[in-house]
Coordinates of C-alpha atoms and ligand atoms in Angstrom, one line a residue:
M1 CA 15.3 31.4 2.8
T2 CA 16.9 28.9 0.4
H3 CA 15.5 25.4 0.2
D4 CA 17.4 22.3 1.3
A5 CA 15.3 20.1 -1.1
D6 CA 12.2 20.2 -3.2
V7 CA 10.3 17.9 -0.9
I8 CA 11.1 16.8 2.7
V9 CA 9.9 13.2 3.2
V10 CA 9.5 12.5 6.9
G11 CA 10.1 8.8 7.6
A12 CA 12.3 6.2 5.9
G13 CA 9.8 3.3 6.3
P14 CA 8.7 1.5 3.1
V15 CA 6.4 4.3 2.1
G16 CA 8.8 7.2 2.6
L17 CA 11.6 5.4 0.7
L18 CA 9.4 4.5 -2.3
L19 CA 7.9 8.0 -2.4
A20 CA 11.4 9.6 -2.4
A21 CA 12.5 7.3 -5.2
E22 CA 9.4 8.2 -7.3
L23 CA 10.0 11.9 -6.7
R24 CA 13.6 11.5 -7.8
L25 CA 12.6 9.5 -10.9
A26 CA 10.3 12.3 -11.9
G27 CA 13.0 15.0 -11.5
A28 CA 12.4 16.4 -8.0
T29 CA 14.9 16.4 -5.2
P30 CA 13.7 14.8 -2.0
L31 CA 15.4 14.7 1.4
V32 CA 14.3 11.9 3.7
L33 CA 14.5 12.5 7.5
E34 CA 14.4 9.4 9.7
R35 CA 14.5 9.3 13.5
L36 CA 16.0 5.8 13.7
A37 CA 19.8 5.3 13.5
V38 CA 19.3 2.0 11.6
P39 CA 16.3 0.5 9.9
S40 CA 13.8 -1.2 12.1
P41 CA 14.3 -5.0 12.4
Q42 CA 10.7 -5.7 13.3
H43 CA 9.0 -8.4 11.3
K44 CA 5.6 -6.7 10.8
A45 CA 4.5 -7.4 7.2
R46 CA 5.5 -10.7 5.6
S47 CA 4.2 -9.8 2.1
V48 CA 3.1 -7.0 -0.2
G49 CA -0.2 -7.1 -2.0
P50 CA -0.5 -7.5 -5.8
L51 CA -0.9 -3.8 -6.6
A52 CA 2.2 -2.8 -4.7
A53 CA 4.1 -5.8 -6.1
E54 CA 3.2 -4.7 -9.6
A55 CA 4.3 -1.1 -8.8
L56 CA 7.8 -2.5 -7.8
V57 CA 7.9 -4.7 -10.9
R58 CA 7.2 -1.6 -13.1
R59 CA 10.4 -0.1 -11.6
G60 CA 12.5 -3.1 -12.5
L61 CA 12.5 -4.5 -9.0
G62 CA 10.7 -7.7 -9.8
E63 CA 13.7 -10.0 -9.6
R64 CA 15.0 -8.5 -6.4
L65 CA 11.5 -8.9 -4.9
A66 CA 11.1 -12.5 -6.0
A67 CA 14.5 -13.3 -4.5
H68 CA 13.1 -12.9 -1.0
G69 CA 9.9 -14.9 -1.7
G70 CA 11.5 -18.4 -1.4
A71 CA 10.1 -20.0 1.8
G72 CA 7.4 -17.4 2.3
A73 CA 4.4 -19.5 1.2
A74 CA 5.6 -22.5 3.2
D75 CA 6.3 -20.3 6.3
K76 CA 2.8 -18.8 6.0
A77 CA 1.2 -22.2 5.7
R78 CA 3.1 -23.4 8.8
D79 CA 2.2 -20.3 10.9
H80 CA -1.4 -20.0 9.7
G81 CA -2.1 -23.7 9.3
S82 CA -3.3 -23.0 5.7
E83 CA -2.0 -22.0 2.3
K84 CA -5.2 -20.1 1.5
G85 CA -5.9 -16.4 2.1
H86 CA -8.3 -15.5 4.9
F87 CA -11.0 -13.1 5.9
S88 CA -11.0 -12.6 9.6
T89 CA -8.9 -15.8 10.0
I90 CA -11.4 -17.9 8.0
F91 CA -8.9 -19.4 5.7
K92 CA -10.8 -20.1 2.5
I93 CA -9.8 -17.5 -0.1
E94 CA -8.5 -19.5 -3.1
Q95 CA -6.0 -17.9 -5.5
A96 CA -7.0 -20.3 -8.3
L97 CA -10.7 -19.1 -8.0
Q98 CA -9.7 -15.4 -8.5
E99 CA -10.5 -13.6 -11.8
E100 CA -6.9 -12.7 -12.4
P101 CA -5.1 -15.5 -10.4
E102 CA -1.6 -14.4 -11.7
R103 CA -2.0 -11.1 -9.8
Q104 CA -1.0 -12.0 -6.3
S105 CA 0.8 -11.0 -3.2
V106 CA 4.6 -11.5 -3.0
F107 CA 6.2 -12.8 0.1
I108 CA 8.9 -10.6 1.6
W109 CA 9.5 -9.7 5.2
Q110 CA 9.3 -6.0 6.0
P111 CA 13.0 -5.5 6.9
D112 CA 14.0 -7.1 3.6
L113 CA 11.6 -4.8 1.7
E114 CA 13.0 -1.8 3.5
A115 CA 16.5 -2.8 2.6
L116 CA 15.5 -3.4 -1.0
L117 CA 13.8 0.0 -1.2
G118 CA 16.6 1.7 0.6
A119 CA 19.2 0.4 -1.9
Y120 CA 16.9 1.3 -4.8
A121 CA 16.4 4.9 -3.5
S122 CA 20.0 5.4 -2.8
G123 CA 20.9 4.1 -6.3
L124 CA 18.8 6.9 -7.6
G125 CA 20.6 9.5 -5.5
V126 CA 18.1 9.9 -2.7
E127 CA 19.6 11.2 0.5
V128 CA 18.4 9.7 3.8
R129 CA 19.4 11.5 7.0
R130 CA 19.2 9.1 9.9
E131 CA 18.9 10.2 13.6
H132 CA 16.9 13.2 12.3
T133 CA 13.7 13.4 14.3
V134 CA 11.1 16.0 13.1
T135 CA 9.8 17.9 16.1
G136 CA 8.3 21.1 14.5
L137 CA 6.7 22.1 11.3
T138 CA 5.3 25.4 9.9
Q139 CA 4.2 26.3 6.4
D140 CA 3.8 29.5 4.5
A141 CA 2.9 30.6 1.0
D142 CA 6.4 29.5 -0.4
G143 CA 7.3 26.4 1.5
V144 CA 7.5 24.3 4.6
T145 CA 10.1 24.7 7.5
V146 CA 10.7 21.7 9.7
T147 CA 12.6 21.6 12.9
V148 CA 14.8 18.6 13.4
A149 CA 16.4 17.1 16.5
A150 CA 19.7 15.6 15.3
P151 CA 22.9 14.3 17.1
H152 CA 24.6 17.7 16.6
G153 CA 21.6 19.6 18.0
E154 CA 18.4 21.2 16.7
R155 CA 18.2 22.7 13.2
S156 CA 15.7 24.0 10.6
L157 CA 15.3 22.6 7.1
R158 CA 13.2 24.0 4.4
A159 CA 11.5 22.7 1.2
A160 CA 8.7 23.5 -1.1
Y161 CA 6.6 20.6 0.2
A162 CA 6.7 18.1 3.1
V163 CA 5.2 14.7 3.2
G164 CA 4.6 12.8 6.4
C165 CA 5.4 9.1 5.9
D166 CA 6.1 8.9 9.6
G167 CA 3.8 6.0 10.5
G168 CA 0.6 5.6 12.5
R169 CA 1.5 8.1 15.2
S170 CA 2.6 10.6 12.7
T171 CA 4.2 13.8 14.1
V172 CA 3.6 15.6 10.8
R173 CA -0.1 14.8 10.9
R174 CA -0.4 16.2 14.5
L175 CA 1.8 19.3 13.8
T176 CA -0.2 20.2 10.7
G177 CA -3.6 19.8 12.3
F178 CA -5.0 17.0 10.2
A179 CA -8.1 15.5 11.8
F180 CA -7.8 11.8 12.3
P181 CA -11.3 10.5 13.0
G182 CA -12.1 6.8 13.4
T183 CA -12.7 4.0 15.8
A184 CA -10.9 3.0 19.0
P185 CA -9.5 -0.6 19.2
I186 CA -11.8 -3.4 20.4
M187 CA -8.9 -5.9 20.8
T188 CA -5.2 -6.1 21.5
A189 CA -3.0 -8.6 19.8
R190 CA 0.3 -9.8 21.3
R191 CA 2.9 -11.8 19.5
A192 CA 6.2 -13.1 20.8
Q193 CA 8.9 -15.6 20.1
A194 CA 8.5 -17.5 23.3
E195 CA 9.0 -20.9 24.9
I196 CA 6.3 -22.4 27.1
L197 CA 8.1 -23.5 30.3
K198 CA 5.1 -24.8 32.3
G199 CA 1.4 -25.6 31.8
A200 CA 1.5 -26.4 28.1
E201 CA -0.8 -29.4 28.8
Q202 CA -3.6 -27.0 30.0
L203 CA -3.7 -25.2 26.6
P204 CA -6.6 -25.9 24.2
P205 CA -5.7 -26.5 20.5
P206 CA -4.6 -23.3 18.8
G207 CA -7.4 -21.1 17.3
R208 CA -10.6 -19.4 18.3
Q209 CA -11.5 -19.8 22.0
P210 CA -14.6 -18.7 23.9
R211 CA -12.8 -15.5 25.0
G212 CA -10.4 -14.6 22.3
I213 CA -7.9 -16.3 20.0
L214 CA -4.7 -18.2 20.8
Y215 CA -1.9 -19.3 18.5
Y216 CA 1.2 -21.2 19.5
G217 CA 3.8 -23.5 18.0
N218 CA 7.1 -23.2 16.2
G219 CA 8.5 -21.1 19.0
M220 CA 5.8 -18.5 18.7
L221 CA 2.9 -17.5 21.0
A222 CA 0.2 -15.0 20.0
T223 CA -3.1 -13.9 21.5
F224 CA -6.0 -11.7 20.2
D225 CA -7.4 -10.4 23.4
F226 CA -10.8 -8.6 23.7
F227 CA -10.6 -8.1 27.5
G228 CA -7.9 -6.7 29.8
D229 CA -6.0 -3.4 29.7
T230 CA -3.0 -2.6 27.5
P231 CA -0.1 -0.8 29.2
E232 CA -0.5 3.0 29.5
E233 CA 2.8 3.3 27.8
R234 CA 2.0 1.9 24.3
D235 CA 5.7 1.4 23.5
A236 CA 6.5 -0.5 26.7
P237 CA 8.0 -3.9 25.7
L238 CA 5.7 -6.9 25.8
T239 CA 6.7 -9.0 28.9
A240 CA 6.3 -12.7 29.7
E241 CA 3.8 -11.7 32.5
E242 CA 1.6 -9.7 30.1
L243 CA 1.5 -12.6 27.7
Q244 CA 0.8 -15.1 30.5
D245 CA -2.1 -12.9 31.8
S246 CA -3.5 -12.6 28.3
V247 CA -3.4 -16.4 27.8
R248 CA -5.1 -16.9 31.2
R249 CA -7.9 -14.4 30.3
I250 CA -8.5 -16.2 27.0
T251 CA -8.2 -19.8 28.0
G252 CA -8.1 -20.0 31.8
A253 CA -4.7 -21.8 31.5
D254 CA -2.0 -20.9 33.9
I255 CA 1.2 -21.2 31.8
E256 CA 4.7 -19.9 32.4
V257 CA 6.6 -18.6 29.3
A258 CA 10.0 -17.2 28.5
V259 CA 10.3 -14.6 25.8
T260 CA 13.1 -15.7 23.5
G261 CA 13.1 -13.1 20.8
E262 CA 11.0 -10.4 19.0
T263 CA 7.8 -9.2 20.5
L264 CA 4.9 -7.2 19.0
R265 CA 1.8 -5.6 20.4
F266 CA -0.9 -4.0 18.2
G267 CA -4.5 -3.0 18.2
D268 CA -7.2 -2.6 15.6
H269 CA -7.5 1.2 15.7
A270 CA -9.2 2.3 12.4
R271 CA -8.5 5.9 11.7
Q272 CA -8.0 8.0 8.6
A273 CA -6.9 11.6 8.0
D274 CA -9.8 13.8 6.9
T275 CA -7.7 14.9 3.9
Y276 CA -4.3 13.8 2.6
R277 CA -3.2 17.4 1.9
R278 CA -3.2 20.6 3.9
G279 CA -1.5 23.3 1.7
R280 CA 2.1 22.2 1.3
V281 CA 2.0 19.3 3.6
L282 CA 0.8 15.8 2.6
L283 CA 0.4 12.4 4.3
A284 CA 1.0 8.9 2.9
G285 CA 1.0 5.4 4.3
D286 CA 0.2 4.7 7.9
A287 CA 0.5 8.4 8.7
A288 CA -2.7 8.8 6.6
H289 CA -4.5 5.7 7.7
V290 CA -4.3 3.0 10.5
H291 CA -6.2 -0.2 10.7
S292 CA -5.8 -3.7 11.9
P293 CA -3.2 -5.8 10.0
M294 CA -6.0 -8.4 9.2
G295 CA -5.5 -9.5 5.6
G296 CA -2.0 -7.8 5.3
Q297 CA -3.2 -4.8 3.4
G298 CA -1.2 -1.9 4.9
L299 CA 1.7 -2.0 2.5
N300 CA -0.5 -2.5 -0.6
L301 CA -2.3 0.7 0.5
G302 CA 0.7 2.7 1.6
L303 CA 3.0 1.9 -1.3
M304 CA 0.2 2.7 -3.7
D305 CA -0.2 6.1 -1.9
A306 CA 3.5 6.7 -2.6
V307 CA 3.3 5.9 -6.3
N308 CA 0.1 7.9 -6.7
L309 CA 1.7 10.9 -5.1
G310 CA 5.2 10.8 -6.4
W311 CA 4.7 11.9 -10.0
K312 CA 2.0 14.4 -9.2
L313 CA 4.1 16.2 -6.5
A314 CA 7.1 16.2 -8.8
A315 CA 5.0 17.8 -11.6
E316 CA 3.9 20.4 -9.0
V317 CA 7.5 21.1 -8.1
R318 CA 8.6 21.3 -11.7
G319 CA 5.7 23.8 -12.2
D320 CA 4.1 22.0 -15.1
A321 CA 1.2 20.1 -13.3
P322 CA -2.2 20.5 -14.9
P323 CA -4.7 22.3 -12.6
G324 CA -6.0 20.1 -9.8
L325 CA -3.4 17.4 -10.2
L326 CA -2.1 17.4 -6.6
D327 CA -5.6 17.4 -5.2
S328 CA -6.4 14.3 -7.2
Y329 CA -4.1 12.5 -4.7
T330 CA -6.7 12.8 -1.9
A331 CA -9.6 12.3 -4.3
E332 CA -8.1 8.9 -5.5
R333 CA -6.4 7.6 -2.4
H334 CA -8.8 8.5 0.4
P335 CA -11.5 6.2 -0.9
A336 CA -9.0 3.4 -1.3
G337 CA -8.0 3.8 2.4
A338 CA -11.6 4.1 3.5
R339 CA -12.4 0.7 1.9
V340 CA -9.5 -1.0 3.8
L341 CA -10.6 0.5 7.1
H342 CA -14.2 -0.7 6.3
N343 CA -13.2 -4.3 5.6
T344 CA -10.8 -4.5 8.6
R345 CA -13.5 -3.3 10.9
A346 CA -15.7 -6.1 9.5
Q347 CA -12.9 -8.6 10.2
S348 CA -12.6 -7.3 13.8
A349 CA -16.3 -7.7 14.3
L350 CA -16.1 -11.3 13.0
L351 CA -13.4 -12.0 15.5
T352 CA -15.3 -10.9 18.7
P353 CA -15.8 -13.8 21.0
G354 CA -19.1 -15.3 21.9
P355 CA -21.8 -17.6 20.5
H356 CA -23.5 -15.0 18.3
T357 CA -20.3 -14.3 16.4
D358 CA -19.6 -18.1 16.3
A359 CA -22.9 -18.5 14.4
L360 CA -22.2 -15.6 12.1
R361 CA -18.7 -17.0 11.3
D362 CA -20.3 -20.4 10.4
I363 CA -22.6 -18.7 8.0
F364 CA -19.9 -16.5 6.6
S365 CA -17.6 -19.5 6.2
D366 CA -20.3 -21.3 4.2
L367 CA -20.8 -18.2 2.0
M368 CA -17.0 -18.2 1.3
D369 CA -17.5 -21.6 -0.4
L370 CA -19.5 -19.8 -3.2
P371 CA -16.9 -18.9 -5.9
D372 CA -18.5 -15.5 -6.4
V373 CA -18.1 -14.6 -2.7
N374 CA -14.6 -16.0 -2.7
R375 CA -13.7 -13.8 -5.7
H376 CA -15.4 -10.7 -4.2
L377 CA -13.4 -11.0 -1.0
G378 CA -10.2 -11.8 -2.9
R379 CA -10.6 -8.6 -5.0
M380 CA -11.5 -6.5 -1.9
L381 CA -8.4 -7.6 0.1
S382 CA -6.0 -7.3 -2.8
G383 CA -7.3 -3.8 -3.8
L384 CA -7.8 -5.1 -7.4
D385 CA -11.3 -3.8 -7.3
D386 CA -10.1 -0.2 -6.6
T387 CA -11.3 2.0 -9.4
Y388 CA -10.5 5.7 -9.6
D389 CA -13.2 8.1 -10.5
F390 CA -11.6 10.3 -13.1
P391 CA -12.9 13.8 -14.0
Y392 CA -13.7 12.9 -17.6
P393 CA -16.0 10.4 -19.3
S394 CA -14.4 7.0 -19.5
P395 CA -16.3 4.6 -21.7
H396 CA -13.8 1.8 -21.4
P397 CA -14.4 -0.3 -18.3
L398 CA -10.7 -0.6 -17.5
T399 CA -10.3 3.2 -17.2
G400 CA -9.4 4.1 -13.6
R401 CA -8.3 0.5 -12.8
H402 CA -4.7 -0.6 -12.1
C403 CA -3.0 -2.1 -15.1
P404 CA -1.5 -5.6 -14.9
D405 CA 1.9 -6.2 -16.4
L406 CA 0.5 -6.6 -19.9
T407 CA 2.1 -8.6 -22.6
V408 CA 2.3 -6.7 -25.9
R409 CA 3.4 -7.7 -29.4
T410 CA 5.8 -5.3 -31.1
G411 CA 6.9 -6.5 -34.5
T412 CA 8.3 -10.0 -34.0
R413 CA 8.8 -9.5 -30.2
E414 CA 6.7 -9.9 -27.1
E415 CA 7.4 -7.4 -24.3
R416 CA 5.9 -6.6 -21.0
L417 CA 4.5 -3.3 -20.0
S418 CA 7.2 -3.2 -17.3
T419 CA 9.9 -3.0 -20.0
Y420 CA 8.8 0.6 -20.6
T421 CA 8.0 1.9 -17.1
R422 CA 11.4 1.8 -15.3
E423 CA 11.9 5.5 -15.7
G424 CA 8.6 6.3 -14.2
R425 CA 7.1 8.0 -17.2
P426 CA 3.6 7.5 -18.4
V427 CA 3.3 5.0 -21.3
L428 CA 1.0 4.9 -24.3
L429 CA 0.8 1.5 -25.9
A430 CA -1.0 1.9 -29.2
P431 CA -0.9 0.8 -32.9
D432 CA -1.0 4.5 -33.9
L433 CA 0.9 7.0 -31.8
R434 CA 0.1 10.1 -33.9
P435 CA -2.7 11.4 -31.6
A436 CA -0.3 11.6 -28.7
E437 CA 2.7 13.1 -30.6
P438 CA 2.5 16.5 -28.9
W439 CA 3.0 14.8 -25.5
R440 CA 6.1 12.9 -26.7
R441 CA 8.3 14.9 -24.2
R442 CA 6.3 13.6 -21.2
V443 CA 4.9 10.3 -22.4
E444 CA 6.7 7.2 -23.5
L445 CA 5.1 6.3 -26.8
V446 CA 5.3 2.7 -27.8
R447 CA 3.9 1.4 -31.1
I448 CA 2.5 -2.1 -30.7
E449 CA 0.6 -4.5 -32.8
S450 CA -1.5 -6.1 -30.2
I451 CA -2.0 -6.5 -26.4
A452 CA -2.6 -9.9 -24.9
H453 CA -5.7 -8.8 -23.0
D454 CA -9.3 -9.2 -23.9
G455 CA -10.9 -6.1 -25.2
L456 CA -7.8 -3.9 -25.2
D457 CA -6.2 -2.5 -28.3
A458 CA -4.5 0.5 -26.9
V459 CA -3.9 1.9 -23.4
L460 CA -2.5 4.9 -21.7
V461 CA -0.9 4.0 -18.3
R462 CA 0.0 6.7 -15.8
P463 CA 3.3 6.4 -13.8
D464 CA 1.4 4.9 -10.9
G465 CA -0.1 2.1 -13.1
A466 CA -3.6 3.5 -13.3
I467 CA -5.2 3.2 -16.7
A468 CA -5.9 6.8 -17.9
W469 CA -7.5 5.8 -21.2
A470 CA -8.1 2.6 -23.1
S471 CA -9.4 1.6 -26.4
G472 CA -10.8 -1.8 -27.6
A473 CA -13.8 -4.0 -27.5
G474 CA -13.9 -3.8 -23.7
A475 CA -15.6 -0.4 -24.3
G476 CA -18.6 -2.4 -25.5
G477 CA -18.6 -1.3 -29.1
G478 CA -16.1 -2.9 -31.4
A479 CA -12.5 -1.6 -31.7
G480 CA -13.2 1.9 -30.7
N481 CA -13.5 3.5 -27.3
G482 CA -17.0 4.8 -27.9
A483 CA -16.0 8.5 -28.1
G484 CA -15.5 9.3 -31.8
V485 CA -12.3 7.4 -32.1
A486 CA -9.8 7.7 -35.0
T487 CA -6.9 5.8 -33.4
G488 CA -6.7 3.2 -36.2
A489 CA -3.4 2.8 -37.9
G490 CA -5.1 3.7 -41.2
S491 CA -6.3 7.2 -40.4
D492 CA -4.7 9.9 -42.5
A493 CA -2.2 12.4 -41.3
D494 CA -4.6 15.3 -41.0
G495 CA -7.5 13.2 -39.7
P496 CA -9.3 13.8 -36.4
V497 CA -7.4 12.8 -33.3
D498 CA -8.9 10.7 -30.6
E499 CA -10.7 13.1 -28.4
A500 CA -11.0 10.9 -25.4
L501 CA -7.2 10.2 -25.5
E502 CA -6.6 13.9 -25.9
T503 CA -8.8 14.6 -22.8
A504 CA -7.0 12.0 -20.7
L505 CA -3.5 13.3 -21.7
A506 CA -4.5 16.9 -20.9
A507 CA -6.0 15.9 -17.6
W508 CA -2.8 14.3 -16.3
F509 CA 0.2 15.7 -18.2
S510 CA 1.6 18.8 -19.7
R511 CA 2.9 18.8 -23.3
Ligands
LIG1 C1 1.8 -7.3 13.1 C2 1.7 -6.6 11.8 C3 1.6 -7.3 10.6 C4 1.5 -6.7 9.4 N1 1.5 -7.4 8.3 C5 1.3 -6.8 7.1 C6 1.3 -7.6 5.9 O1 1.5 -8.8 5.9 N2 1.2 -6.9 4.7 C7 1.1 -5.6 4.7 O2 1.0 -5.0 3.6 N3 1.1 -4.8 5.8 C8 1.2 -5.4 7.0 N4 1.3 -4.6 8.1 C9 1.2 -3.2 8.0 C10 2.6 -2.6 7.6 O3 3.6 -3.0 8.5 C11 2.5 -1.0 7.7 O4 1.3 -0.7 6.9 C12 3.7 -0.4 7.2 O5 4.8 -0.4 8.1 C13 3.5 1.1 6.8 O6 4.7 1.7 6.3 P1 5.0 3.3 6.5 O7 6.2 3.5 5.8 O8 3.7 4.0 6.2 O9 5.1 3.5 8.1 P2 6.3 2.9 9.1 O10 6.7 1.5 8.6 O11 5.7 3.0 10.4 O12 7.5 3.9 8.9 C14 7.5 5.2 9.5 C15 8.9 5.7 9.6 O13 8.9 7.0 10.1 C16 9.8 7.2 11.1 N5 9.4 8.3 12.0 C17 8.4 8.4 12.8 N6 8.3 9.6 13.4 C18 9.3 10.3 12.9 C19 9.7 11.7 13.1 N7 9.1 12.5 13.9 N8 10.8 12.1 12.5 C20 11.5 11.3 11.6 N9 11.1 10.0 11.4 C21 10.0 9.5 12.0 C22 9.8 5.8 11.9 O14 11.0 5.6 12.6 C23 9.7 4.9 10.7 O15 10.9 4.5 10.2 C24 1.4 -5.3 9.4 C25 1.5 -4.5 10.6 C26 1.6 -5.2 11.8 C27 1.7 -4.4 13.0

């Protein structure tokens, strides 16, 4: 049976759109199937974390992203009552205290992000078929066949691979038989644009209450409710009655509200697929992991899944992936997801009502005044402490970390790393490129004089921004990388090549 595409991407949410774009950049043909006729207008995420923002900057989307940021910080300060970041709504995380304060979240509402990514993907030639709901999926040795319900009836589509980017209740995950272990929700959050018609005088000041959390103001009402049932039908719209009942449970106040706009209900389920790949079917984004939105980490995680998977799957499709490349996706991204589930569970625990948690929150809040604790939490929530465990020795401490948008000096000019990453190729920034010459077809080789980063003379950056190899004083031993280096510009033409660089190049790319 002929293939309709190299890869069928199920879901045109932010993760599916970015994955499709990454596949296209790397030479594969994706086909995106989306059940909705038009993009969702729901205002879920209001920002993307620093790693995902940097990934978009690497693809030349920095200006478009920044254009949406405008009132974001002020809006957040208005809605949260603080400009600072928070852990479990303790608003004390200070950007200025962080180790790399310039690496930060970028404000953009999710519908704007989806529009931005949709335009970017379509500019690259990605096809998105809307009103195409995936209802069936089978795989065999050569490919994947999906059944789709579309306006003109049911049909089958076939590709070499399929990726479920179809959100927390992923159909692809269920049809493929991925296990999805984790913990059930301990609270239900409800948020609505709403007007309080009666009883406002009975409400306590917004914030933590003895039996939950209540926020209101600026035409918005929200509760974090640890008691009471959620509707059997999880997609049932949130009504004024449900919201009033929740406020009564939390505060005892008998108010009357009118819902005036968007409503949202969500829980703190924390579940993760046991693996992100079963044969020719893979998962990314919320389809692979669900957790509470505390700390706004979902997009940072899901978009980084997309950029990690895109170039690897495209290499597999092209037939030139080094052995084990595709399985490195689960090996690298599953631990990143597990860390987010872990910290969101901790945040949920710190939200539970009662005097014992009140005492724990007081102590935790005092601890957050310690700069080291503040930095530790900041790095955890931003993902900046994520380090991939690569299958080769890596003496430089930055190996396996995500590369910032480095400034490099080339001749008389200063450039950013992102100048060289738009096409999605790996980039080697080094004073001497000779050791990597055999990989020229696959790797963007950029001769530089210096990098404006402590302890970094040369660096190999994968398409997803991960540092595959680095050289410099950061290795803890002068200008080498501690592995018998001969990268210096002075080594003669037949001299030894850098073995560690060679190992890294061979691990990730074909010549
Ligand atoms: C209240 C709230 C606030 C949040 N705030 C933040 C924040 O500030 N920062 C942050 O990073 N994250 C935040 N998140 C999390 C973020 O919204 C999600 O992580 C993000 O939407 C995940 O994107 P996705 O593409 O994986 O999945 P989704 O956005 O769920 O997209 C999945 C797509 O797949 C489609 N689909 C589903 N089933 C099928 C099918 N069978 N066939 C075809 N198509 C299908 C859906 O229609 C949808 O378009 C928040 C979440 C909530 C609920």
